[in-house]
PDB file of C-alpha atoms in Angstrom:
ATOM      1  CA  GLN A1059     114.546  54.320 140.145  1.00 86.00           C
ATOM      2  CA  VAL A1060     116.497  55.804 142.931  1.00 93.00           C
ATOM      3  CA  GLN A1061     116.532  54.435 146.490  1.00 96.00           C
ATOM      4  CA  LEU A1062     117.359  56.757 149.174  1.00 98.00           C
ATOM      5  CA  VAL A1063     118.168  55.657 152.870  1.00 98.00           C
ATOM      6  CA  GLU A1064     118.704  58.345 155.561  1.00 98.00           C
ATOM      7  CA  SER A1065     120.608  57.768 158.789  1.00 98.00           C
ATOM      8  CA  GLY A1066     122.162  59.789 161.684  1.00 98.00           C
ATOM      9  CA  GLY A1067     119.135  61.038 163.507  1.00 98.00           C
ATOM     10  CA  GLY A1068     118.835  60.922 167.114  1.00 98.00           C
ATOM     11  CA  LEU A1069     118.127  62.893 170.415  1.00 98.00           C
ATOM     12  CA  VAL A1070     120.472  65.877 171.155  1.00 98.00           C
ATOM     13  CA  GLN A1071     120.242  68.801 173.508  1.00 98.00           C
ATOM     14  CA  ALA A1072     119.683  72.377 172.345  1.00 98.00           C
ATOM     15  CA  GLY A1073     122.884  73.888 170.975  1.00 98.00           C
ATOM     16  CA  GLY A1074     124.156  70.463 169.970  1.00 98.00           C
ATOM     17  CA  SER A1075     125.033  69.103 166.551  1.00 98.00           C
ATOM     18  CA  LEU A1076     123.995  66.092 164.351  1.00 98.00           C
ATOM     19  CA  ARG A1077     125.049  64.899 160.958  1.00 98.00           C
ATOM     20  CA  LEU A1078     122.480  63.215 158.769  1.00 98.00           C
ATOM     21  CA  SER A1079     123.532  60.981 155.756  1.00 98.00           C
ATOM     22  CA  CYS A1080     121.448  59.842 152.950  1.00 98.00           C
ATOM     23  CA  ALA A1081     122.687  56.916 150.787  1.00 98.00           C
ATOM     24  CA  ALA A1082     121.547  56.526 147.299  1.00 97.00           C
ATOM     25  CA  SER A1083     121.457  53.478 145.014  1.00 93.00           C
ATOM     26  CA  GLY A1084     119.905  52.740 141.591  1.00 85.00           C
ATOM     27  CA  ARG A1085     120.402  55.371 138.994  1.00 79.00           C
ATOM     28  CA  THR A1086     123.371  57.610 138.612  1.00 91.00           C
ATOM     29  CA  PHE A1087     123.490  59.748 141.746  1.00 94.00           C
ATOM     30  CA  SER A1088     125.328  62.627 140.110  1.00 94.00           C
ATOM     31  CA  ASN A1089     122.437  63.111 137.658  1.00 94.00           C
ATOM     32  CA  TYR A1090     120.199  64.403 140.462  1.00 96.00           C
ATOM     33  CA  ALA A1091     119.893  67.572 142.506  1.00 97.00           C
ATOM     34  CA  MET A1092     119.286  66.545 146.160  1.00 98.00           C
ATOM     35  CA  GLY A1093     117.212  68.172 148.852  1.00 98.00           C
ATOM     36  CA  TRP A1094     116.468  67.825 152.548  1.00 98.00           C
ATOM     37  CA  PHE A1095     112.959  68.348 153.916  1.00 98.00           C
ATOM     38  CA  ARG A1096     111.536  67.960 157.376  1.00 98.00           C
ATOM     39  CA  GLN A1097     108.083  67.309 158.922  1.00 98.00           C
ATOM     40  CA  ALA A1098     107.103  68.051 162.510  1.00 96.00           C
ATOM     41  CA  PRO A1099     104.073  66.484 164.034  1.00 92.00           C
ATOM     42  CA  GLY A1100     100.888  68.298 162.949  1.00 95.00           C
ATOM     43  CA  LYS A1101     102.813  70.424 160.398  1.00 96.00           C
ATOM     44  CA  GLU A1102     103.281  70.227 156.626  1.00 96.00           C
ATOM     45  CA  ARG A1103     106.558  69.008 155.128  1.00 97.00           C
ATOM     46  CA  GLU A1104     108.802  71.902 154.753  1.00 97.00           C
ATOM     47  CA  PHE A1105     112.045  72.484 152.630  1.00 98.00           C
ATOM     48  CA  VAL A1106     115.393  72.653 154.537  1.00 98.00           C
ATOM     49  CA  ALA A1107     118.267  72.575 152.095  1.00 98.00           C
ATOM     50  CA  GLY A1108     119.292  71.736 148.523  1.00 98.00           C
ATOM     51  CA  ILE A1109     122.342  71.009 146.584  1.00 98.00           C
ATOM     52  CA  HIS A1110     123.209  71.051 142.920  1.00 97.00           C
ATOM     53  CA  ARG A1111     124.088  67.651 141.285  1.00 96.00           C
ATOM     54  CA  SER A1112     127.753  68.625 141.172  1.00 95.00           C
ATOM     55  CA  GLY A1113     127.808  69.877 144.688  1.00 94.00           C
ATOM     56  CA  SER A1114     128.905  73.335 143.557  1.00 94.00           C
ATOM     57  CA  ASP A1115     125.973  75.356 144.761  1.00 97.00           C
ATOM     58  CA  THR A1116     123.576  75.008 147.831  1.00 98.00           C
ATOM     59  CA  TYR A1117     120.606  76.990 149.123  1.00 97.00           C
ATOM     60  CA  TYR A1118     118.802  76.985 152.386  1.00 98.00           C
ATOM     61  CA  ALA A1119     115.519  77.727 154.130  1.00 98.00           C
ATOM     62  CA  ALA A1120     115.907  81.013 156.077  1.00 98.00           C
ATOM     63  CA  SER A1121     115.227  79.198 159.410  1.00 97.00           C
ATOM     64  CA  VAL A1122     118.371  77.031 159.048  1.00 98.00           C
ATOM     65  CA  LYS A1123     120.707  79.342 157.119  1.00 98.00           C
ATOM     66  CA  GLY A1124     123.889  79.719 158.961  1.00 98.00           C
ATOM     67  CA  ARG A1125     123.439  76.634 161.085  1.00 98.00           C
ATOM     68  CA  PHE A1126     122.896  73.789 158.654  1.00 98.00           C
ATOM     69  CA  THR A1127     125.227  72.710 155.829  1.00 98.00           C
ATOM     70  CA  VAL A1128     124.409  70.428 153.005  1.00 98.00           C
ATOM     71  CA  SER A1129     127.064  68.627 150.988  1.00 98.00           C
ATOM     72  CA  ARG A1130     127.462  65.595 148.840  1.00 98.00           C
ATOM     73  CA  ASP A1131     130.026  62.985 147.831  1.00 97.00           C
ATOM     74  CA  ASN A1132     129.162  61.741 144.381  1.00 96.00           C
ATOM     75  CA  ALA A1133     131.968  59.106 144.637  1.00 95.00           C
ATOM     76  CA  ARG A1134     130.185  57.652 147.597  1.00 96.00           C
ATOM     77  CA  ASN A1135     126.587  58.259 146.460  1.00 97.00           C
ATOM     78  CA  THR A1136     125.770  60.185 149.646  1.00 98.00           C
ATOM     79  CA  VAL A1137     124.461  63.521 150.653  1.00 98.00           C
ATOM     80  CA  TYR A1138     124.915  65.001 154.089  1.00 98.00           C
ATOM     81  CA  LEU A1139     123.261  67.515 156.224  1.00 98.00           C
ATOM     82  CA  GLN A1140     125.395  68.925 158.961  1.00 98.00           C
ATOM     83  CA  MET A1141     123.178  70.539 161.716  1.00 98.00           C
ATOM     84  CA  ASP A1142     124.732  72.681 164.227  1.00 98.00           C
ATOM     85  CA  SER A1143     123.384  75.043 166.952  1.00 98.00           C
ATOM     86  CA  LEU A1144     120.073  72.937 166.996  1.00 98.00           C
ATOM     87  CA  LYS A1145     117.093  74.248 168.564  1.00 98.00           C
ATOM     88  CA  PRO A1146     113.996  72.506 169.966  1.00 97.00           C
ATOM     89  CA  GLU A1147     112.052  73.828 166.922  1.00 97.00           C
ATOM     90  CA  ASP A1148     114.299  71.731 164.642  1.00 98.00           C
ATOM     91  CA  THR A1149     112.648  68.540 166.036  1.00 98.00           C
ATOM     92  CA  ALA A1150     111.127  66.721 163.124  1.00 98.00           C
ATOM     93  CA  LEU A1151     111.359  63.736 160.774  1.00 98.00           C
ATOM     94  CA  TYR A1152     114.029  64.496 158.262  1.00 98.00           C
ATOM     95  CA  TYR A1153     113.788  63.335 154.643  1.00 98.00           C
ATOM     96  CA  CYS A1154     116.262  63.386 151.685  1.00 98.00           C
ATOM     97  CA  ALA A1155     114.850  63.590 148.182  1.00 98.00           C
ATOM     98  CA  ALA A1156     116.146  63.452 144.621  1.00 97.00           C
ATOM     99  CA  GLY A1157     115.034  65.553 141.698  1.00 96.00           C
ATOM    100  CA  ALA A1158     115.820  66.823 138.291  1.00 92.00           C
ATOM    101  CA  ILE A1159     115.750  70.561 139.056  1.00 91.00           C
ATOM    102  CA  TYR A1160     118.200  72.365 141.155  1.00 91.00           C
ATOM    103  CA  GLY A1161     116.693  75.123 143.128  1.00 91.00           C
ATOM    104  CA  ALA A1162     113.423  73.729 143.813  1.00 93.00           C
ATOM    105  CA  ARG A1163     111.911  74.166 147.223  1.00 95.00           C
ATOM    106  CA  SER A1164     108.578  72.429 146.503  1.00 95.00           C
ATOM    107  CA  SER A1165     108.384  68.700 147.595  1.00 95.00           C
ATOM    108  CA  GLY A1166     106.381  68.137 144.400  1.00 94.00           C
ATOM    109  CA  SER A1167     109.625  68.898 142.414  1.00 95.00           C
ATOM    110  CA  TYR A1168     111.300  65.646 143.796  1.00 97.00           C
ATOM    111  CA  GLY A1169     110.559  62.342 142.437  1.00 95.00           C
ATOM    112  CA  TYR A1170     112.394  60.063 144.874  1.00 97.00           C
ATOM    113  CA  TRP A1171     112.241  60.055 148.695  1.00 98.00           C
ATOM    114  CA  GLY A1172     113.719  58.266 151.589  1.00 98.00           C
ATOM    115  CA  GLN A1173     111.804  56.954 154.650  1.00 97.00           C
ATOM    116  CA  GLY A1174     113.051  59.633 156.987  1.00 98.00           C
ATOM    117  CA  THR A1175     115.191  59.826 160.092  1.00 98.00           C
ATOM    118  CA  GLN A1176     113.917  61.290 163.435  1.00 98.00           C
ATOM    119  CA  VAL A1177     115.725  64.243 164.889  1.00 98.00           C
ATOM    120  CA  THR A1178     114.703  65.402 168.412  1.00 98.00           C
ATOM    121  CA  VAL A1179     116.198  68.428 170.169  1.00 98.00           C
ATOM    122  CA  SER A1180     115.548  68.758 173.810  1.00 97.00           C
ATOM    123  CA  SER A1181     115.498  72.099 175.682  1.00 94.00           C
TER     124      SER A1181
END
């Protein structure tokens, strides 16, 4: 089992920044690829960013590429999502997830999920 707890969400104006954190406990964190997803009201959960278990490679959804940066610190069992140039359409509940396969964009490829942290971007 892997337990994941997100933090760092909040209310920010358009153009602002937030840094989300996801702290992991349980099984060896460095064994897992990590992903960030988001879900806005009335919409399906969508992939945002992913990172290799070593932190050496990352990939992003087209809608956030160039604005968001995913990173991890395996010594601290934590993955981060730095979000810059935020837009109102980034408003959503953001989740981190752990999975066995690097490169996956489907939520079904991730076996462990946090409870989410709310990000609200005002115009």
